[in-house]
mmCIF file of N, CA and C in Angstrom:
data_model
loop_
_atom_site.group_PDB
_atom_site.id
_atom_site.type_symbol
_atom_site.label_atom_id
_atom_site.label_comp_id
_atom_site.label_asym_id
_atom_site.label_seq_id
_atom_site.Cartn_x
_atom_site.Cartn_y
_atom_site.Cartn_z
ATOM 1 N N MET J 6 -79.657 -25.043 -107.771
ATOM 2 C CA MET J 6 -78.624 -24.158 -108.284
ATOM 3 C C MET J 6 -79.211 -23.107 -109.227
ATOM 4 N N ASN J 7 -80.188 -23.514 -110.053
ATOM 5 C CA ASN J 7 -80.803 -22.554 -110.976
ATOM 6 C C ASN J 7 -81.516 -21.437 -110.232
ATOM 7 N N ALA J 8 -82.153 -21.776 -109.112
ATOM 8 C CA ALA J 8 -82.835 -20.748 -108.317
ATOM 9 C C ALA J 8 -81.829 -19.754 -107.754
ATOM 10 N N LEU J 9 -80.669 -20.244 -107.327
ATOM 11 C CA LEU J 9 -79.629 -19.364 -106.798
ATOM 12 C C LEU J 9 -79.070 -18.463 -107.899
ATOM 13 N N LEU J 10 -78.856 -19.020 -109.078
ATOM 14 C CA LEU J 10 -78.387 -18.203 -110.204
ATOM 15 C C LEU J 10 -79.418 -17.144 -110.593
ATOM 16 N N ALA J 11 -80.688 -17.509 -110.541
ATOM 17 C CA ALA J 11 -81.747 -16.538 -110.846
ATOM 18 C C ALA J 11 -81.795 -15.448 -109.782
ATOM 19 N N ALA J 12 -81.680 -15.825 -108.518
ATOM 20 C CA ALA J 12 -81.671 -14.831 -107.435
ATOM 21 C C ALA J 12 -80.470 -13.905 -107.565
ATOM 22 N N ASN J 13 -79.318 -14.455 -107.927
ATOM 23 C CA ASN J 13 -78.121 -13.645 -108.121
ATOM 24 C C ASN J 13 -78.318 -12.668 -109.276
ATOM 25 N N ALA J 14 -78.944 -13.128 -110.346
ATOM 26 C CA ALA J 14 -79.190 -12.253 -111.496
ATOM 27 C C ALA J 14 -80.126 -11.110 -111.104
ATOM 28 N N VAL J 15 -81.184 -11.407 -110.377
ATOM 29 C CA VAL J 15 -82.116 -10.375 -109.934
ATOM 30 C C VAL J 15 -81.391 -9.393 -109.012
ATOM 31 N N ALA J 16 -80.569 -9.911 -108.097
ATOM 32 C CA ALA J 16 -79.822 -9.051 -107.174
ATOM 33 C C ALA J 16 -78.871 -8.132 -107.936
ATOM 34 N N ALA J 17 -78.180 -8.669 -108.923
ATOM 35 C CA ALA J 17 -77.235 -7.864 -109.693
ATOM 36 C C ALA J 17 -77.959 -6.774 -110.485
ATOM 37 N N VAL J 18 -79.072 -7.123 -111.107
ATOM 38 C CA VAL J 18 -79.841 -6.133 -111.871
ATOM 39 C C VAL J 18 -80.382 -5.052 -110.934
ATOM 40 N N ALA J 19 -80.863 -5.444 -109.764
ATOM 41 C CA ALA J 19 -81.360 -4.464 -108.789
ATOM 42 C C ALA J 19 -80.246 -3.530 -108.356
ATOM 43 N N SER J 20 -79.067 -4.069 -108.140
ATOM 44 C CA SER J 20 -77.923 -3.254 -107.735
ATOM 45 C C SER J 20 -77.571 -2.233 -108.810
ATOM 46 N N VAL J 21 -77.547 -2.661 -110.052
ATOM 47 C CA VAL J 21 -77.255 -1.756 -111.166
ATOM 48 C C VAL J 21 -78.345 -0.688 -111.272
ATOM 49 N N ALA J 22 -79.594 -1.098 -111.126
ATOM 50 C CA ALA J 22 -80.708 -0.141 -111.229
ATOM 51 C C ALA J 22 -80.612 0.935 -110.148
ATOM 52 N N PHE J 23 -80.358 0.535 -108.904
ATOM 53 C CA PHE J 23 -80.234 1.515 -107.827
ATOM 54 C C PHE J 23 -79.024 2.418 -108.042
ATOM 55 N N ALA J 24 -77.948 1.865 -108.566
ATOM 56 C CA ALA J 24 -76.763 2.682 -108.828
ATOM 57 C C ALA J 24 -77.067 3.735 -109.890
ATOM 58 N N LEU J 25 -77.785 3.346 -110.924
ATOM 59 C CA LEU J 25 -78.137 4.309 -111.969
ATOM 60 C C LEU J 25 -79.097 5.375 -111.438
ATOM 61 N N VAL J 26 -80.035 4.977 -110.597
ATOM 62 C CA VAL J 26 -80.928 5.956 -109.977
ATOM 63 C C VAL J 26 -80.111 6.921 -109.123
ATOM 64 N N GLY J 27 -79.147 6.385 -108.369
ATOM 65 C CA GLY J 27 -78.291 7.239 -107.548
ATOM 66 C C GLY J 27 -77.490 8.228 -108.369
ATOM 67 N N GLY J 28 -77.106 7.842 -109.559
ATOM 68 C CA GLY J 28 -76.362 8.749 -110.427
ATOM 69 C C GLY J 28 -77.253 9.776 -111.094
ATOM 70 N N VAL J 29 -78.384 9.324 -111.607
ATOM 71 C CA VAL J 29 -79.271 10.204 -112.367
ATOM 72 C C VAL J 29 -80.132 11.067 -111.442
ATOM 73 N N ARG J 30 -80.654 10.478 -110.373
ATOM 74 C CA ARG J 30 -81.538 11.197 -109.444
ATOM 75 C C ARG J 30 -81.099 10.941 -108.005
ATOM 76 N N PRO J 31 -80.002 11.515 -107.576
ATOM 77 C CA PRO J 31 -79.483 11.220 -106.236
ATOM 78 C C PRO J 31 -80.456 11.548 -105.119
ATOM 79 N N ALA J 32 -81.316 12.523 -105.297
ATOM 80 C CA ALA J 32 -82.279 12.881 -104.249
ATOM 81 C C ALA J 32 -83.284 11.759 -103.999
ATOM 82 N N ALA J 33 -83.509 10.904 -104.990
ATOM 83 C CA ALA J 33 -84.437 9.794 -104.811
ATOM 84 C C ALA J 33 -83.930 8.809 -103.763
ATOM 85 N N LEU J 34 -82.632 8.683 -103.628
ATOM 86 C CA LEU J 34 -82.060 7.767 -102.646
ATOM 87 C C LEU J 34 -81.644 8.470 -101.368
ATOM 88 N N SER J 35 -81.261 9.725 -101.454
ATOM 89 C CA SER J 35 -80.807 10.440 -100.257
ATOM 90 C C SER J 35 -81.963 11.087 -99.499
ATOM 91 N N GLU J 36 -83.131 11.122 -100.123
ATOM 92 C CA GLU J 36 -84.333 11.688 -99.534
ATOM 93 C C GLU J 36 -84.215 13.194 -99.268
ATOM 94 N N SER J 37 -83.350 13.864 -99.994
ATOM 95 C CA SER J 37 -83.256 15.318 -99.868
ATOM 96 C C SER J 37 -84.130 15.954 -100.948
ATOM 97 N N GLY J 38 -84.575 17.144 -100.685
ATOM 98 C CA GLY J 38 -85.445 17.820 -101.648
ATOM 99 C C GLY J 38 -84.745 18.126 -102.953
ATOM 100 N N THR J 39 -83.699 18.896 -102.865
ATOM 101 C CA THR J 39 -82.922 19.273 -104.030
ATOM 102 C C THR J 39 -81.489 18.823 -103.804
ATOM 103 N N PRO J 40 -80.969 17.950 -104.675
ATOM 104 C CA PRO J 40 -79.616 17.450 -104.446
ATOM 105 C C PRO J 40 -78.560 18.543 -104.613
ATOM 106 N N SER J 41 -77.581 18.503 -103.760
ATOM 107 C CA SER J 41 -76.467 19.448 -103.864
ATOM 108 C C SER J 41 -75.497 18.943 -104.930
ATOM 109 N N ALA J 42 -74.551 19.767 -105.274
ATOM 110 C CA ALA J 42 -73.511 19.357 -106.233
ATOM 111 C C ALA J 42 -72.745 18.159 -105.685
ATOM 112 N N GLY J 43 -72.524 18.149 -104.387
ATOM 113 C CA GLY J 43 -71.827 17.021 -103.760
ATOM 114 C C GLY J 43 -72.614 15.728 -103.860
ATOM 115 N N GLU J 44 -73.931 15.793 -103.670
ATOM 116 C CA GLU J 44 -74.766 14.590 -103.812
ATOM 117 C C GLU J 44 -74.716 14.060 -105.232
ATOM 118 N N ARG J 45 -74.802 14.965 -106.190
ATOM 119 C CA ARG J 45 -74.736 14.531 -107.592
ATOM 120 C C ARG J 45 -73.382 13.899 -107.893
ATOM 121 N N PHE J 46 -72.311 14.512 -107.404
ATOM 122 C CA PHE J 46 -70.965 13.986 -107.612
ATOM 123 C C PHE J 46 -70.834 12.583 -107.016
ATOM 124 N N TYR J 47 -71.231 12.437 -105.757
ATOM 125 C CA TYR J 47 -71.088 11.135 -105.108
ATOM 126 C C TYR J 47 -72.068 10.108 -105.654
ATOM 127 N N GLY J 48 -73.213 10.549 -106.161
ATOM 128 C CA GLY J 48 -74.117 9.631 -106.835
ATOM 129 C C GLY J 48 -73.469 8.997 -108.055
ATOM 130 N N TRP J 49 -72.784 9.840 -108.851
ATOM 131 C CA TRP J 49 -72.080 9.319 -110.029
ATOM 132 C C TRP J 49 -70.856 8.507 -109.628
ATOM 133 N N MET J 50 -70.186 8.890 -108.548
ATOM 134 C CA MET J 50 -69.048 8.097 -108.061
ATOM 135 C C MET J 50 -69.515 6.689 -107.674
ATOM 136 N N TYR J 51 -70.641 6.627 -106.974
ATOM 137 C CA TYR J 51 -71.190 5.334 -106.572
ATOM 138 C C TYR J 51 -71.578 4.519 -107.805
ATOM 139 N N ALA J 52 -72.259 5.139 -108.746
ATOM 140 C CA ALA J 52 -72.674 4.431 -109.955
ATOM 141 C C ALA J 52 -71.466 3.929 -110.741
ATOM 142 N N ASN J 53 -70.405 4.704 -110.749
ATOM 143 C CA ASN J 53 -69.189 4.317 -111.464
ATOM 144 C C ASN J 53 -68.601 3.020 -110.914
ATOM 145 N N ARG J 54 -68.763 2.779 -109.635
ATOM 146 C CA ARG J 54 -68.287 1.537 -109.024
ATOM 147 C C ARG J 54 -69.328 0.435 -109.149
ATOM 148 N N ALA J 55 -70.561 0.781 -108.859
ATOM 149 C CA ALA J 55 -71.592 -0.243 -108.721
ATOM 150 C C ALA J 55 -72.076 -0.826 -110.044
ATOM 151 N N VAL J 56 -72.118 -0.035 -111.097
ATOM 152 C CA VAL J 56 -72.624 -0.565 -112.368
ATOM 153 C C VAL J 56 -71.695 -1.648 -112.930
ATOM 154 N N PRO J 57 -70.391 -1.400 -113.076
ATOM 155 C CA PRO J 57 -69.539 -2.481 -113.591
ATOM 156 C C PRO J 57 -69.491 -3.696 -112.662
ATOM 157 N N LEU J 58 -69.497 -3.453 -111.362
ATOM 158 C CA LEU J 58 -69.470 -4.572 -110.422
ATOM 159 C C LEU J 58 -70.774 -5.368 -110.487
ATOM 160 N N GLY J 59 -71.895 -4.674 -110.633
ATOM 161 C CA GLY J 59 -73.182 -5.361 -110.769
ATOM 162 C C GLY J 59 -73.268 -6.176 -112.053
ATOM 163 N N VAL J 60 -72.776 -5.609 -113.145
ATOM 164 C CA VAL J 60 -72.771 -6.346 -114.413
ATOM 165 C C VAL J 60 -71.856 -7.567 -114.306
ATOM 166 N N ALA J 61 -70.707 -7.398 -113.671
ATOM 167 C CA ALA J 61 -69.794 -8.530 -113.474
ATOM 168 C C ALA J 61 -70.446 -9.614 -112.617
ATOM 169 N N ALA J 62 -71.162 -9.217 -111.569
ATOM 170 C CA ALA J 62 -71.852 -10.192 -110.721
ATOM 171 C C ALA J 62 -72.956 -10.909 -111.485
ATOM 172 N N LEU J 63 -73.555 -10.218 -112.434
ATOM 173 C CA LEU J 63 -74.603 -10.824 -113.255
ATOM 174 C C LEU J 63 -74.037 -11.909 -114.164
ATOM 175 N N VAL J 64 -72.934 -11.627 -114.822
ATOM 176 C CA VAL J 64 -72.412 -12.565 -115.824
ATOM 177 C C VAL J 64 -71.385 -13.548 -115.282
ATOM 178 N N ALA J 65 -70.762 -13.246 -114.168
ATOM 179 C CA ALA J 65 -69.662 -14.075 -113.651
ATOM 180 C C ALA J 65 -70.011 -15.548 -113.484
ATOM 181 N N PRO J 66 -71.132 -15.898 -112.856
ATOM 182 C CA PRO J 66 -71.380 -17.325 -112.648
ATOM 183 C C PRO J 66 -71.598 -18.111 -113.938
ATOM 184 N N VAL J 67 -71.985 -17.425 -115.003
ATOM 185 C CA VAL J 67 -72.256 -18.099 -116.267
ATOM 186 C C VAL J 67 -71.032 -18.083 -117.169
ATOM 187 N N VAL J 68 -70.385 -16.926 -117.270
ATOM 188 C CA VAL J 68 -69.268 -16.760 -118.190
ATOM 189 C C VAL J 68 -67.963 -17.296 -117.602
ATOM 190 N N TRP J 69 -67.752 -17.073 -116.290
ATOM 191 C CA TRP J 69 -66.516 -17.510 -115.635
ATOM 192 C C TRP J 69 -66.804 -18.395 -114.439
ATOM 193 N N PRO J 70 -67.403 -19.562 -114.640
ATOM 194 C CA PRO J 70 -67.640 -20.433 -113.486
ATOM 195 C C PRO J 70 -66.298 -20.884 -112.903
ATOM 196 N N GLY J 71 -66.279 -21.083 -111.621
ATOM 197 C CA GLY J 71 -65.047 -21.487 -110.963
ATOM 198 C C GLY J 71 -64.431 -20.347 -110.189
ATOM 199 N N PRO J 72 -63.131 -20.404 -109.985
ATOM 200 C CA PRO J 72 -62.467 -19.424 -109.111
ATOM 201 C C PRO J 72 -62.598 -17.964 -109.569
ATOM 202 N N ALA J 73 -62.511 -17.698 -110.855
ATOM 203 C CA ALA J 73 -62.591 -16.310 -111.324
ATOM 204 C C ALA J 73 -63.972 -15.715 -111.055
ATOM 205 N N GLY J 74 -65.007 -16.450 -111.390
ATOM 206 C CA GLY J 74 -66.363 -15.981 -111.129
ATOM 207 C C GLY J 74 -66.640 -15.865 -109.647
ATOM 208 N N SER J 75 -66.143 -16.800 -108.875
ATOM 209 C CA SER J 75 -66.323 -16.760 -107.423
ATOM 210 C C SER J 75 -65.636 -15.540 -106.819
ATOM 211 N N LEU J 76 -64.475 -15.195 -107.337
ATOM 212 C CA LEU J 76 -63.769 -14.003 -106.856
ATOM 213 C C LEU J 76 -64.565 -12.734 -107.156
ATOM 214 N N LEU J 77 -65.109 -12.626 -108.357
ATOM 215 C CA LEU J 77 -65.929 -11.462 -108.700
ATOM 216 C C LEU J 77 -67.172 -11.375 -107.824
ATOM 217 N N LEU J 78 -67.817 -12.501 -107.596
ATOM 218 C CA LEU J 78 -69.006 -12.505 -106.743
ATOM 219 C C LEU J 78 -68.654 -12.169 -105.298
ATOM 220 N N SER J 79 -67.487 -12.601 -104.851
ATOM 221 C CA SER J 79 -67.042 -12.253 -103.497
ATOM 222 C C SER J 79 -66.796 -10.750 -103.381
ATOM 223 N N ALA J 80 -66.247 -10.148 -104.420
ATOM 224 C CA ALA J 80 -66.053 -8.693 -104.418
ATOM 225 C C ALA J 80 -67.399 -7.973 -104.386
ATOM 226 N N ALA J 81 -68.369 -8.474 -105.146
ATOM 227 C CA ALA J 81 -69.702 -7.874 -105.135
ATOM 228 C C ALA J 81 -70.346 -8.024 -103.756
ATOM 229 N N ALA J 82 -70.152 -9.188 -103.127
ATOM 230 C CA ALA J 82 -70.690 -9.399 -101.779
ATOM 231 C C ALA J 82 -70.035 -8.449 -100.786
ATOM 232 N N ALA J 83 -68.734 -8.242 -100.913
ATOM 233 C CA ALA J 83 -68.026 -7.324 -100.007
ATOM 234 C C ALA J 83 -68.517 -5.892 -100.187
ATOM 235 N N ALA J 84 -68.758 -5.480 -101.424
ATOM 236 C CA ALA J 84 -69.270 -4.131 -101.676
ATOM 237 C C ALA J 84 -70.662 -3.966 -101.060
ATOM 238 N N GLN J 85 -71.499 -4.988 -101.188
ATOM 239 C CA GLN J 85 -72.829 -4.914 -100.602
ATOM 240 C C GLN J 85 -72.756 -4.908 -99.072
ATOM 241 N N ALA J 86 -71.829 -5.660 -98.513
ATOM 242 C CA ALA J 86 -71.650 -5.636 -97.054
ATOM 243 C C ALA J 86 -71.247 -4.232 -96.601
ATOM 244 N N GLY J 87 -70.381 -3.588 -97.361
ATOM 245 C CA GLY J 87 -70.004 -2.209 -97.055
ATOM 246 C C GLY J 87 -71.194 -1.274 -97.131
ATOM 247 N N ASP J 88 -72.052 -1.479 -98.118
ATOM 248 C CA ASP J 88 -73.263 -0.666 -98.233
ATOM 249 C C ASP J 88 -74.181 -0.890 -97.029
ATOM 250 N N ALA J 89 -74.262 -2.132 -96.560
ATOM 251 C CA ALA J 89 -75.085 -2.421 -95.372
ATOM 252 C C ALA J 89 -74.533 -1.702 -94.144
ATOM 253 N N VAL J 90 -73.220 -1.670 -94.014
ATOM 254 C CA VAL J 90 -72.595 -0.961 -92.890
ATOM 255 C C VAL J 90 -72.900 0.539 -92.968
ATOM 256 N N ILE J 91 -72.845 1.091 -94.170
ATOM 257 C CA ILE J 91 -73.200 2.505 -94.350
ATOM 258 C C ILE J 91 -74.669 2.713 -93.968
ATOM 259 N N GLY J 92 -75.519 1.781 -94.336
ATOM 260 C CA GLY J 92 -76.928 1.863 -93.957
ATOM 261 C C GLY J 92 -77.108 1.841 -92.445
ATOM 262 N N ILE J 93 -76.330 1.013 -91.766
ATOM 263 C CA ILE J 93 -76.382 0.964 -90.303
ATOM 264 C C ILE J 93 -75.951 2.304 -89.725
ATOM 265 N N ALA J 94 -74.863 2.845 -90.241
ATOM 266 C CA ALA J 94 -74.338 4.115 -89.725
ATOM 267 C C ALA J 94 -75.309 5.265 -89.939
ATOM 268 N N THR J 95 -76.085 5.209 -91.018
ATOM 269 C CA THR J 95 -77.015 6.303 -91.331
ATOM 270 C C THR J 95 -78.456 5.967 -90.961
ATOM 271 N N ARG J 96 -78.659 4.794 -90.393
ATOM 272 C CA ARG J 96 -79.989 4.324 -89.961
ATOM 273 C C ARG J 96 -81.007 4.308 -91.101
ATOM 274 N N LYS J 97 -80.553 3.859 -92.267
ATOM 275 C CA LYS J 97 -81.448 3.693 -93.420
ATOM 276 C C LYS J 97 -81.790 2.199 -93.503
ATOM 277 N N TRP J 98 -82.951 1.855 -92.936
ATOM 278 C CA TRP J 98 -83.300 0.449 -92.768
ATOM 279 C C TRP J 98 -83.499 -0.267 -94.095
ATOM 280 N N THR J 99 -84.009 0.407 -95.099
ATOM 281 C CA THR J 99 -84.170 -0.254 -96.400
ATOM 282 C C THR J 99 -82.807 -0.558 -97.016
ATOM 283 N N MET J 100 -81.846 0.317 -96.805
ATOM 284 C CA MET J 100 -80.499 0.081 -97.313
ATOM 285 C C MET J 100 -79.852 -1.092 -96.572
ATOM 286 N N ILE J 101 -80.073 -1.169 -95.281
ATOM 287 C CA ILE J 101 -79.527 -2.281 -94.493
ATOM 288 C C ILE J 101 -80.105 -3.603 -95.003
ATOM 289 N N ALA J 102 -81.420 -3.656 -95.135
ATOM 290 C CA ALA J 102 -82.080 -4.892 -95.551
ATOM 291 C C ALA J 102 -81.690 -5.295 -96.968
ATOM 292 N N GLY J 103 -81.745 -4.343 -97.892
ATOM 293 C CA GLY J 103 -81.430 -4.659 -99.287
ATOM 294 C C GLY J 103 -79.990 -5.093 -99.476
ATOM 295 N N ALA J 104 -79.064 -4.320 -98.930
ATOM 296 C CA ALA J 104 -77.649 -4.657 -99.094
ATOM 297 C C ALA J 104 -77.292 -5.955 -98.373
ATOM 298 N N SER J 105 -77.905 -6.208 -97.224
ATOM 299 C CA SER J 105 -77.644 -7.461 -96.507
ATOM 300 C C SER J 105 -78.130 -8.661 -97.311
ATOM 301 N N LEU J 106 -79.325 -8.533 -97.892
ATOM 302 C CA LEU J 106 -79.856 -9.619 -98.716
ATOM 303 C C LEU J 106 -78.960 -9.873 -99.924
ATOM 304 N N LEU J 107 -78.525 -8.799 -100.595
ATOM 305 C CA LEU J 107 -77.651 -8.968 -101.751
ATOM 306 C C LEU J 107 -76.298 -9.542 -101.352
ATOM 307 N N THR J 108 -75.801 -9.195 -100.171
ATOM 308 C CA THR J 108 -74.552 -9.783 -99.672
ATOM 309 C C THR J 108 -74.689 -11.295 -99.570
ATOM 310 N N VAL J 109 -75.769 -11.743 -98.957
ATOM 311 C CA VAL J 109 -75.997 -13.180 -98.770
ATOM 312 C C VAL J 109 -76.130 -13.882 -100.119
ATOM 313 N N ILE J 110 -76.889 -13.293 -101.041
ATOM 314 C CA ILE J 110 -77.105 -13.931 -102.343
ATOM 315 C C ILE J 110 -75.791 -14.029 -103.110
ATOM 316 N N HIS J 111 -75.028 -12.941 -103.188
ATOM 317 C CA HIS J 111 -73.754 -12.994 -103.918
ATOM 318 C C HIS J 111 -72.770 -13.962 -103.256
ATOM 319 N N ALA J 112 -72.718 -13.966 -101.928
ATOM 320 C CA ALA J 112 -71.789 -14.861 -101.231
ATOM 321 C C ALA J 112 -72.193 -16.329 -101.432
ATOM 322 N N ALA J 113 -73.484 -16.621 -101.358
ATOM 323 C CA ALA J 113 -73.937 -17.996 -101.580
ATOM 324 C C ALA J 113 -73.661 -18.440 -103.004
ATOM 325 N N THR J 114 -73.861 -17.560 -103.969
ATOM 326 C CA THR J 114 -73.581 -17.912 -105.363
ATOM 327 C C THR J 114 -72.086 -18.119 -105.562
ATOM 328 N N ALA J 115 -71.267 -17.280 -104.927
ATOM 329 C CA ALA J 115 -69.811 -17.451 -105.008
ATOM 330 C C ALA J 115 -69.400 -18.812 -104.468
ATOM 331 N N ALA J 116 -69.961 -19.207 -103.329
ATOM 332 C CA ALA J 116 -69.617 -20.504 -102.726
ATOM 333 C C ALA J 116 -70.103 -21.663 -103.600
ATOM 334 N N ALA J 117 -71.282 -21.505 -104.176
ATOM 335 C CA ALA J 117 -71.849 -22.598 -104.984
ATOM 336 C C ALA J 117 -71.152 -22.769 -106.333
ATOM 337 N N THR J 118 -70.573 -21.705 -106.861
ATOM 338 C CA THR J 118 -69.949 -21.786 -108.187
ATOM 339 C C THR J 118 -68.436 -21.905 -108.128
ATOM 340 N N ALA J 119 -67.862 -21.932 -106.928
ATOM 341 C CA ALA J 119 -66.396 -21.995 -106.791
ATOM 342 C C ALA J 119 -65.827 -23.286 -107.332
#
C-alpha cells in the first residue's frame, strides 16, 4: 500500500508540474515555436483545472481516506483518461503513455483507499 501511495504522490506532483509548464511555457508542450495567444490562454485554462485536481489527488488518500478521497482520486483518474484520449486524437505518444499511466495509478489508489 505504501508503494501505491508513493506512486500516486509522484503521479500527482508530475501532473501539477506539467500543468504549470503548460501555463507558463505552453510551447514546451505544444511543440510550437512561438505560442499564440490562444495557446497561452488554453495553457492557463488547463493549469487552472489540473493544478487543484493534482493537489487534491496528492493529499486525498492521506487526508480523506475512504469514500471522499476515493471520489477525488476517481475524478483525477477520469481527467487523466481524458488527457490520454486527447493524446490519441493528436498522436502525441508521450501524452498517451503518461496520462494512461497516471490514470491507472490514480484509479488503483482510489480502489485501494475506498
